[in-house]
mmCIF file of N, CA and C in Angstrom:
data_model
loop_
_atom_site.group_PDB
_atom_site.id
_atom_site.type_symbol
_atom_site.label_atom_id
_atom_site.label_comp_id
_atom_site.label_asym_id
_atom_site.label_seq_id
_atom_site.Cartn_x
_atom_site.Cartn_y
_atom_site.Cartn_z
ATOM 1 N N GLY G 1 0.972 12.321 118.088
ATOM 2 C CA GLY G 1 0.341 13.408 117.420
ATOM 3 C C GLY G 1 1.322 14.207 116.595
ATOM 4 N N ALA G 2 2.127 15.095 117.238
ATOM 5 C CA ALA G 2 3.016 15.998 116.518
ATOM 6 C C ALA G 2 4.114 15.223 115.813
ATOM 7 N N LEU G 3 4.583 14.139 116.462
ATOM 8 C CA LEU G 3 5.632 13.341 115.852
ATOM 9 C C LEU G 3 5.137 12.705 114.545
ATOM 10 N N GLY G 4 3.922 12.208 114.546
ATOM 11 C CA GLY G 4 3.357 11.587 113.355
ATOM 12 C C GLY G 4 3.218 12.591 112.213
ATOM 13 N N ARG G 5 2.802 13.832 112.524
ATOM 14 C CA ARG G 5 2.657 14.834 111.482
ATOM 15 C C ARG G 5 4.017 15.191 110.905
ATOM 16 N N GLY G 6 5.020 15.305 111.730
ATOM 17 C CA GLY G 6 6.356 15.637 111.252
ATOM 18 C C GLY G 6 6.900 14.550 110.350
ATOM 19 N N LYS G 7 6.648 13.320 110.721
ATOM 20 C CA LYS G 7 7.114 12.193 109.934
ATOM 21 C C LYS G 7 6.428 12.176 108.564
ATOM 22 N N ALA G 8 5.129 12.438 108.533
ATOM 23 C CA ALA G 8 4.386 12.441 107.278
ATOM 24 C C ALA G 8 4.871 13.576 106.380
ATOM 25 N N ARG G 9 5.228 14.712 106.964
ATOM 26 C CA ARG G 9 5.693 15.848 106.181
ATOM 27 C C ARG G 9 6.963 15.475 105.419
ATOM 28 N N GLY G 10 7.827 14.668 106.021
ATOM 29 C CA GLY G 10 9.049 14.248 105.356
ATOM 30 C C GLY G 10 8.778 13.278 104.218
ATOM 31 N N VAL G 11 7.732 12.503 104.325
ATOM 32 C CA VAL G 11 7.396 11.523 103.310
ATOM 33 C C VAL G 11 6.677 12.186 102.133
ATOM 34 N N LEU G 12 5.783 13.113 102.422
ATOM 35 C CA LEU G 12 4.984 13.765 101.392
ATOM 36 C C LEU G 12 5.287 15.258 101.405
ATOM 37 N N ASP G 13 6.083 15.699 100.483
ATOM 38 C CA ASP G 13 6.443 17.105 100.381
ATOM 39 C C ASP G 13 5.356 17.839 99.611
ATOM 40 N N LYS G 14 4.473 18.529 100.342
ATOM 41 C CA LYS G 14 3.342 19.221 99.725
ATOM 42 C C LYS G 14 3.787 20.338 98.794
ATOM 43 N N GLU G 15 5.003 20.800 98.914
ATOM 44 C CA GLU G 15 5.492 21.888 98.070
ATOM 45 C C GLU G 15 6.152 21.383 96.782
ATOM 46 N N SER G 16 6.343 20.092 96.670
ATOM 47 C CA SER G 16 6.958 19.518 95.481
ATOM 48 C C SER G 16 6.029 19.692 94.275
ATOM 49 N N PRO G 17 6.545 20.260 93.162
ATOM 50 C CA PRO G 17 5.705 20.405 91.963
ATOM 51 C C PRO G 17 5.168 19.059 91.461
ATOM 52 N N ALA G 18 5.970 18.016 91.559
ATOM 53 C CA ALA G 18 5.528 16.694 91.105
ATOM 54 C C ALA G 18 4.383 16.176 91.971
ATOM 55 N N VAL G 19 4.463 16.384 93.285
ATOM 56 C CA VAL G 19 3.407 15.948 94.195
ATOM 57 C C VAL G 19 2.134 16.748 93.926
ATOM 58 N N LYS G 20 2.276 18.059 93.763
ATOM 59 C CA LYS G 20 1.114 18.899 93.466
ATOM 60 C C LYS G 20 0.430 18.449 92.182
ATOM 61 N N GLU G 21 1.225 18.181 91.150
ATOM 62 C CA GLU G 21 0.670 17.750 89.869
ATOM 63 C C GLU G 21 -0.057 16.419 90.011
ATOM 64 N N GLU G 22 0.526 15.499 90.762
ATOM 65 C CA GLU G 22 -0.093 14.185 90.956
ATOM 66 C C GLU G 22 -1.413 14.316 91.715
ATOM 67 N N ILE G 23 -1.438 15.157 92.732
ATOM 68 C CA ILE G 23 -2.671 15.361 93.498
ATOM 69 C C ILE G 23 -3.751 15.979 92.611
ATOM 70 N N LEU G 24 -3.372 17.002 91.853
ATOM 71 C CA LEU G 24 -4.337 17.633 90.960
ATOM 72 C C LEU G 24 -4.853 16.633 89.919
ATOM 73 N N GLN G 25 -3.977 15.784 89.410
ATOM 74 C CA GLN G 25 -4.379 14.780 88.428
ATOM 75 C C GLN G 25 -5.352 13.783 89.045
ATOM 76 N N MET G 26 -5.109 13.394 90.296
ATOM 77 C CA MET G 26 -6.024 12.467 90.979
ATOM 78 C C MET G 26 -7.387 13.119 91.189
ATOM 79 N N ILE G 27 -7.397 14.398 91.585
ATOM 80 C CA ILE G 27 -8.661 15.103 91.788
ATOM 81 C C ILE G 27 -9.418 15.207 90.462
ATOM 82 N N ALA G 28 -8.717 15.575 89.390
ATOM 83 C CA ALA G 28 -9.351 15.694 88.080
ATOM 84 C C ALA G 28 -9.903 14.345 87.631
ATOM 85 N N SER G 29 -9.163 13.290 87.864
ATOM 86 C CA SER G 29 -9.617 11.947 87.507
ATOM 87 C C SER G 29 -10.866 11.568 88.302
ATOM 88 N N TYR G 30 -10.860 11.871 89.592
ATOM 89 C CA TYR G 30 -12.022 11.590 90.440
ATOM 90 C C TYR G 30 -13.245 12.359 89.941
ATOM 91 N N LEU G 31 -13.060 13.651 89.647
ATOM 92 C CA LEU G 31 -14.172 14.466 89.156
ATOM 93 C C LEU G 31 -14.757 13.879 87.869
ATOM 94 N N ALA G 32 -13.888 13.494 86.946
ATOM 95 C CA ALA G 32 -14.351 12.918 85.687
ATOM 96 C C ALA G 32 -15.080 11.599 85.925
ATOM 97 N N ASP G 33 -14.548 10.766 86.818
ATOM 98 C CA ASP G 33 -15.185 9.480 87.130
ATOM 99 C C ASP G 33 -16.563 9.661 87.754
ATOM 100 N N GLN G 34 -16.754 10.753 88.488
ATOM 101 C CA GLN G 34 -18.032 11.023 89.142
ATOM 102 C C GLN G 34 -19.015 11.750 88.224
ATOM 103 N N GLY G 35 -18.588 12.031 86.996
ATOM 104 C CA GLY G 35 -19.479 12.675 86.045
ATOM 105 C C GLY G 35 -19.305 14.180 85.951
ATOM 106 N N TYR G 36 -18.351 14.727 86.684
ATOM 107 C CA TYR G 36 -18.102 16.166 86.652
ATOM 108 C C TYR G 36 -16.999 16.476 85.634
ATOM 109 N N VAL G 37 -17.270 16.124 84.385
ATOM 110 C CA VAL G 37 -16.273 16.227 83.324
ATOM 111 C C VAL G 37 -15.865 17.679 83.090
ATOM 112 N N ALA G 38 -16.839 18.576 83.055
ATOM 113 C CA ALA G 38 -16.528 19.996 82.834
ATOM 114 C C ALA G 38 -15.640 20.528 83.953
ATOM 115 N N SER G 39 -15.936 20.142 85.179
ATOM 116 C CA SER G 39 -15.117 20.582 86.317
ATOM 117 C C SER G 39 -13.705 20.012 86.231
ATOM 118 N N ALA G 40 -13.608 18.755 85.816
ATOM 119 C CA ALA G 40 -12.292 18.128 85.666
ATOM 120 C C ALA G 40 -11.478 18.846 84.594
ATOM 121 N N LEU G 41 -12.128 19.161 83.478
ATOM 122 C CA LEU G 41 -11.434 19.876 82.399
ATOM 123 C C LEU G 41 -11.021 21.272 82.836
ATOM 124 N N MET G 42 -11.902 21.947 83.588
ATOM 125 C CA MET G 42 -11.571 23.284 84.079
ATOM 126 C C MET G 42 -10.362 23.215 85.013
ATOM 127 N N LEU G 43 -10.342 22.230 85.911
ATOM 128 C CA LEU G 43 -9.209 22.059 86.816
ATOM 129 C C LEU G 43 -7.930 21.799 86.033
ATOM 130 N N GLN G 44 -8.012 20.942 85.026
ATOM 131 C CA GLN G 44 -6.836 20.652 84.211
ATOM 132 C C GLN G 44 -6.360 21.895 83.474
ATOM 133 N N ASP G 45 -7.294 22.680 82.956
ATOM 134 C CA ASP G 45 -6.917 23.917 82.260
ATOM 135 C C ASP G 45 -6.266 24.909 83.213
ATOM 136 N N GLU G 46 -6.892 25.124 84.366
ATOM 137 C CA GLU G 46 -6.382 26.107 85.325
ATOM 138 C C GLU G 46 -5.037 25.706 85.903
ATOM 139 N N SER G 47 -4.791 24.412 86.014
ATOM 140 C CA SER G 47 -3.534 23.944 86.602
ATOM 141 C C SER G 47 -2.499 23.565 85.547
ATOM 142 N N ASN G 48 -2.838 23.787 84.273
ATOM 143 C CA ASN G 48 -1.935 23.472 83.159
ATOM 144 C C ASN G 48 -1.604 21.992 83.062
ATOM 145 N N LEU G 49 -2.470 21.126 83.554
ATOM 146 C CA LEU G 49 -2.222 19.685 83.464
ATOM 147 C C LEU G 49 -2.402 19.182 82.037
ATOM 148 N N ARG G 50 -3.277 19.811 81.274
ATOM 149 C CA ARG G 50 -3.566 19.315 79.929
ATOM 150 C C ARG G 50 -2.473 19.675 78.940
ATOM 151 N N LYS G 51 -1.655 20.660 79.228
ATOM 152 C CA LYS G 51 -0.630 21.058 78.271
ATOM 153 C C LYS G 51 0.341 19.923 77.978
ATOM 154 N N ALA G 52 0.784 19.219 79.007
ATOM 155 C CA ALA G 52 1.721 18.107 78.795
ATOM 156 C C ALA G 52 1.050 17.001 77.995
ATOM 157 N N ASP G 53 -0.209 16.678 78.346
ATOM 158 C CA ASP G 53 -0.946 15.650 77.612
ATOM 159 C C ASP G 53 -1.149 16.066 76.167
ATOM 160 N N THR G 54 -1.474 17.354 75.964
ATOM 161 C CA THR G 54 -1.724 17.852 74.619
ATOM 162 C C THR G 54 -0.464 17.768 73.769
ATOM 163 N N ARG G 55 0.691 18.115 74.340
ATOM 164 C CA ARG G 55 1.954 18.029 73.587
ATOM 165 C C ARG G 55 2.244 16.585 73.194
ATOM 166 N N LYS G 56 2.039 15.663 74.113
ATOM 167 C CA LYS G 56 2.287 14.253 73.831
ATOM 168 C C LYS G 56 1.344 13.761 72.735
ATOM 169 N N GLU G 57 0.063 14.113 72.849
ATOM 170 C CA GLU G 57 -0.908 13.701 71.835
ATOM 171 C C GLU G 57 -0.576 14.305 70.482
ATOM 172 N N GLU G 58 -0.145 15.560 70.479
ATOM 173 C CA GLU G 58 0.207 16.231 69.230
ATOM 174 C C GLU G 58 1.406 15.544 68.573
ATOM 175 N N THR G 59 2.389 15.158 69.366
ATOM 176 C CA THR G 59 3.553 14.445 68.836
ATOM 177 C C THR G 59 3.133 13.103 68.238
ATOM 178 N N GLU G 60 2.271 12.386 68.949
ATOM 179 C CA GLU G 60 1.793 11.097 68.444
ATOM 180 C C GLU G 60 0.973 11.283 67.164
ATOM 181 N N ARG G 61 0.142 12.327 67.117
ATOM 182 C CA ARG G 61 -0.680 12.603 65.941
ATOM 183 C C ARG G 61 0.202 12.927 64.735
ATOM 184 N N ARG G 62 1.255 13.719 64.974
ATOM 185 C CA ARG G 62 2.177 14.036 63.876
ATOM 186 C C ARG G 62 2.856 12.782 63.350
ATOM 187 N N GLN G 63 3.270 11.907 64.274
ATOM 188 C CA GLN G 63 3.939 10.668 63.872
ATOM 189 C C GLN G 63 3.001 9.792 63.048
ATOM 190 N N ARG G 64 1.747 9.691 63.479
ATOM 191 C CA ARG G 64 0.775 8.901 62.713
ATOM 192 C C ARG G 64 0.552 9.525 61.343
ATOM 193 N N GLY G 65 0.499 10.861 61.304
ATOM 194 C CA GLY G 65 0.339 11.555 60.025
ATOM 195 C C GLY G 65 1.487 11.270 59.082
ATOM 196 N N LYS G 66 2.709 11.273 59.613
ATOM 197 C CA LYS G 66 3.885 10.968 58.789
ATOM 198 C C LYS G 66 3.824 9.528 58.279
ATOM 199 N N THR G 67 3.364 8.625 59.141
ATOM 200 C CA THR G 67 3.270 7.214 58.761
ATOM 201 C C THR G 67 2.288 7.024 57.616
ATOM 202 N N VAL G 68 1.103 7.635 57.730
ATOM 203 C CA VAL G 68 0.106 7.473 56.668
ATOM 204 C C VAL G 68 0.534 8.210 55.406
ATOM 205 N N LYS G 69 1.196 9.337 55.554
ATOM 206 C CA LYS G 69 1.697 10.065 54.379
ATOM 207 C C LYS G 69 2.701 9.204 53.617
ATOM 208 N N ARG G 70 3.618 8.584 54.350
ATOM 209 C CA ARG G 70 4.619 7.729 53.727
ATOM 210 C C ARG G 70 3.944 6.554 53.029
ATOM 211 N N ALA G 71 2.926 5.957 53.677
ATOM 212 C CA ALA G 71 2.216 4.828 53.070
ATOM 213 C C ALA G 71 1.519 5.261 51.785
ATOM 214 N N ILE G 72 0.929 6.459 51.782
ATOM 215 C CA ILE G 72 0.252 6.958 50.576
ATOM 216 C C ILE G 72 1.270 7.195 49.465
ATOM 217 N N LEU G 73 2.367 7.863 49.811
ATOM 218 C CA LEU G 73 3.386 8.146 48.798
ATOM 219 C C LEU G 73 4.015 6.880 48.237
ATOM 220 N N ASP G 74 4.113 5.844 49.069
ATOM 221 C CA ASP G 74 4.683 4.572 48.627
ATOM 222 C C ASP G 74 3.656 3.692 47.918
ATOM 223 N N GLY G 75 2.387 4.128 47.936
ATOM 224 C CA GLY G 75 1.339 3.312 47.326
ATOM 225 C C GLY G 75 1.011 2.071 48.131
ATOM 226 N N ASP G 76 1.295 2.124 49.429
ATOM 227 C CA ASP G 76 1.023 0.989 50.321
ATOM 228 C C ASP G 76 -0.413 1.108 50.833
ATOM 229 N N TRP G 77 -1.370 0.739 49.970
ATOM 230 C CA TRP G 77 -2.777 0.957 50.278
ATOM 231 C C TRP G 77 -3.263 0.090 51.425
ATOM 232 N N ALA G 78 -2.684 -1.067 51.597
ATOM 233 C CA ALA G 78 -3.061 -1.925 52.726
ATOM 234 C C ALA G 78 -2.722 -1.220 54.037
ATOM 235 N N GLU G 79 -1.582 -0.554 54.088
ATOM 236 C CA GLU G 79 -1.178 0.181 55.291
ATOM 237 C C GLU G 79 -2.116 1.364 55.544
ATOM 238 N N VAL G 80 -2.528 2.042 54.471
ATOM 239 C CA VAL G 80 -3.448 3.169 54.611
ATOM 240 C C VAL G 80 -4.786 2.681 55.165
ATOM 241 N N GLU G 81 -5.282 1.582 54.636
ATOM 242 C CA GLU G 81 -6.544 1.023 55.138
ATOM 243 C C GLU G 81 -6.415 0.603 56.598
ATOM 244 N N LYS G 82 -5.286 0.005 56.940
ATOM 245 C CA LYS G 82 -5.043 -0.401 58.326
ATOM 246 C C LYS G 82 -5.053 0.835 59.233
ATOM 247 N N PHE G 83 -4.423 1.904 58.780
ATOM 248 C CA PHE G 83 -4.399 3.163 59.531
ATOM 249 C C PHE G 83 -5.822 3.671 59.760
ATOM 250 N N CYS G 84 -6.638 3.627 58.737
ATOM 251 C CA CYS G 84 -7.998 4.162 58.819
ATOM 252 C C CYS G 84 -8.906 3.314 59.707
ATOM 253 N N SER G 85 -8.539 2.084 59.970
ATOM 254 C CA SER G 85 -9.373 1.213 60.793
ATOM 255 C C SER G 85 -9.030 1.308 62.284
ATOM 256 N N LYS G 86 -8.008 2.082 62.633
ATOM 257 C CA LYS G 86 -7.596 2.204 64.040
ATOM 258 C C LYS G 86 -8.666 2.919 64.853
ATOM 259 N N SER G 87 -8.793 2.528 66.119
ATOM 260 C CA SER G 87 -9.821 3.114 66.983
ATOM 261 C C SER G 87 -9.521 4.570 67.324
ATOM 262 N N TRP G 88 -8.265 4.992 67.270
ATOM 263 C CA TRP G 88 -7.940 6.385 67.619
ATOM 264 C C TRP G 88 -8.195 7.344 66.475
ATOM 265 N N VAL G 89 -8.525 6.823 65.300
ATOM 266 C CA VAL G 89 -8.880 7.703 64.184
ATOM 267 C C VAL G 89 -10.312 8.162 64.418
ATOM 268 N N LYS G 90 -10.475 9.472 64.540
ATOM 269 C CA LYS G 90 -11.790 10.013 64.885
ATOM 270 C C LYS G 90 -12.406 10.727 63.703
ATOM 271 N N GLY G 91 -13.723 10.880 63.788
ATOM 272 C CA GLY G 91 -14.424 11.658 62.772
ATOM 273 C C GLY G 91 -14.760 10.822 61.545
ATOM 274 N N SER G 92 -15.367 11.489 60.603
ATOM 275 C CA SER G 92 -15.780 10.827 59.379
ATOM 276 C C SER G 92 -14.605 10.698 58.425
ATOM 277 N N LEU G 93 -14.362 9.494 57.985
ATOM 278 C CA LEU G 93 -13.264 9.239 57.059
ATOM 279 C C LEU G 93 -13.761 8.994 55.640
ATOM 280 N N LYS G 94 -15.043 9.190 55.408
ATOM 281 C CA LYS G 94 -15.596 8.870 54.092
ATOM 282 C C LYS G 94 -14.882 9.633 52.979
ATOM 283 N N ASN G 95 -14.704 10.928 53.128
ATOM 284 C CA ASN G 95 -14.041 11.712 52.087
ATOM 285 C C ASN G 95 -12.590 11.283 51.917
ATOM 286 N N PHE G 96 -11.908 11.072 53.019
ATOM 287 C CA PHE G 96 -10.508 10.652 52.959
ATOM 288 C C PHE G 96 -10.387 9.301 52.267
ATOM 289 N N LEU G 97 -11.216 8.345 52.687
ATOM 290 C CA LEU G 97 -11.159 7.015 52.081
ATOM 291 C C LEU G 97 -11.526 7.072 50.602
ATOM 292 N N TYR G 98 -12.497 7.905 50.250
ATOM 293 C CA TYR G 98 -12.843 8.060 48.847
ATOM 294 C C TYR G 98 -11.622 8.516 48.053
ATOM 295 N N CYS G 99 -10.902 9.498 48.562
ATOM 296 C CA CYS G 99 -9.700 9.996 47.874
ATOM 297 C C CYS G 99 -8.621 8.923 47.786
ATOM 298 N N VAL G 100 -8.467 8.148 48.852
ATOM 299 C CA VAL G 100 -7.468 7.068 48.852
ATOM 300 C C VAL G 100 -7.831 6.026 47.803
ATOM 301 N N TYR G 101 -9.098 5.585 47.792
ATOM 302 C CA TYR G 101 -9.517 4.573 46.821
ATOM 303 C C TYR G 101 -9.447 5.109 45.394
ATOM 304 N N LYS G 102 -9.790 6.383 45.214
ATOM 305 C CA LYS G 102 -9.709 6.994 43.888
ATOM 306 C C LYS G 102 -8.259 6.997 43.401
ATOM 307 N N GLN G 103 -7.331 7.369 44.283
ATOM 308 C CA GLN G 103 -5.914 7.396 43.920
ATOM 309 C C GLN G 103 -5.417 5.990 43.593
ATOM 310 N N GLN G 104 -5.824 5.034 44.403
ATOM 311 C CA GLN G 104 -5.434 3.642 44.152
ATOM 312 C C GLN G 104 -5.967 3.195 42.794
ATOM 313 N N TYR G 105 -7.212 3.501 42.512
ATOM 314 C CA TYR G 105 -7.826 3.153 41.232
ATOM 315 C C TYR G 105 -7.066 3.792 40.071
ATOM 316 N N LEU G 106 -6.777 5.100 40.179
ATOM 317 C CA LEU G 106 -6.083 5.809 39.108
ATOM 318 C C LEU G 106 -4.680 5.233 38.861
ATOM 319 N N GLU G 107 -4.006 4.844 39.926
ATOM 320 C CA GLU G 107 -2.677 4.248 39.770
ATOM 321 C C GLU G 107 -2.764 2.886 39.086
ATOM 322 N N LEU G 108 -3.796 2.109 39.409
ATOM 323 C CA LEU G 108 -3.971 0.810 38.758
ATOM 324 C C LEU G 108 -4.278 0.987 37.269
ATOM 325 N N VAL G 109 -5.137 1.948 36.958
ATOM 326 C CA VAL G 109 -5.459 2.217 35.556
ATOM 327 C C VAL G 109 -4.224 2.716 34.825
ATOM 328 N N ASP G 110 -3.480 3.627 35.461
ATOM 329 C CA ASP G 110 -2.266 4.171 34.860
ATOM 330 C C ASP G 110 -1.237 3.071 34.597
ATOM 331 N N GLY G 111 -1.203 2.099 35.480
ATOM 332 C CA GLY G 111 -0.280 0.971 35.321
ATOM 333 C C GLY G 111 -0.865 -0.133 34.466
ATOM 334 N N GLN G 112 -2.010 0.132 33.841
ATOM 335 C CA GLN G 112 -2.710 -0.810 32.970
ATOM 336 C C GLN G 112 -3.047 -2.129 33.674
ATOM 337 N N GLU G 113 -3.348 -2.037 34.948
ATOM 338 C CA GLU G 113 -3.775 -3.201 35.725
ATOM 339 C C GLU G 113 -5.294 -3.135 35.861
ATOM 340 N N TYR G 114 -5.974 -3.296 34.736
ATOM 341 C CA TYR G 114 -7.423 -3.090 34.671
ATOM 342 C C TYR G 114 -8.198 -4.085 35.518
ATOM 343 N N GLN G 115 -7.741 -5.324 35.599
ATOM 344 C CA GLN G 115 -8.458 -6.346 36.394
ATOM 345 C C GLN G 115 -8.476 -5.951 37.869
ATOM 346 N N LYS G 116 -7.353 -5.452 38.372
ATOM 347 C CA LYS G 116 -7.290 -5.031 39.764
ATOM 348 C C LYS G 116 -8.080 -3.765 40.029
ATOM 349 N N ALA G 117 -8.186 -2.909 38.995
ATOM 350 C CA ALA G 117 -8.875 -1.638 39.158
ATOM 351 C C ALA G 117 -10.388 -1.824 39.334
ATOM 352 N N PHE G 118 -10.927 -2.956 38.829
ATOM 353 C CA PHE G 118 -12.376 -3.143 38.898
ATOM 354 C C PHE G 118 -12.763 -4.317 39.716
#
């Protein structure tokens, strides 16, 4: 009885910030899996679990933005189209794609590449 509890305490340090974070993450994951998405999000907000995820996502989003910006500036339209076809690109891209195709068209006309422009 008491010996087993003492042994478990040494293995699982309930006061460790990393252990607490992992437990909270498991609970939030369970809540979301059971359909309690709002509760999972509230738990993540209250425990600051989403801040680390948000920073990582923001860094990745900035990197993708830099990649597509460079492709646009270089006139690498195939790369821009590839970027727009990725599953992580969210929302309506119609306006963005229209601007990309318009720019590509204008550059072809400017370069007197009329066959490619049409």
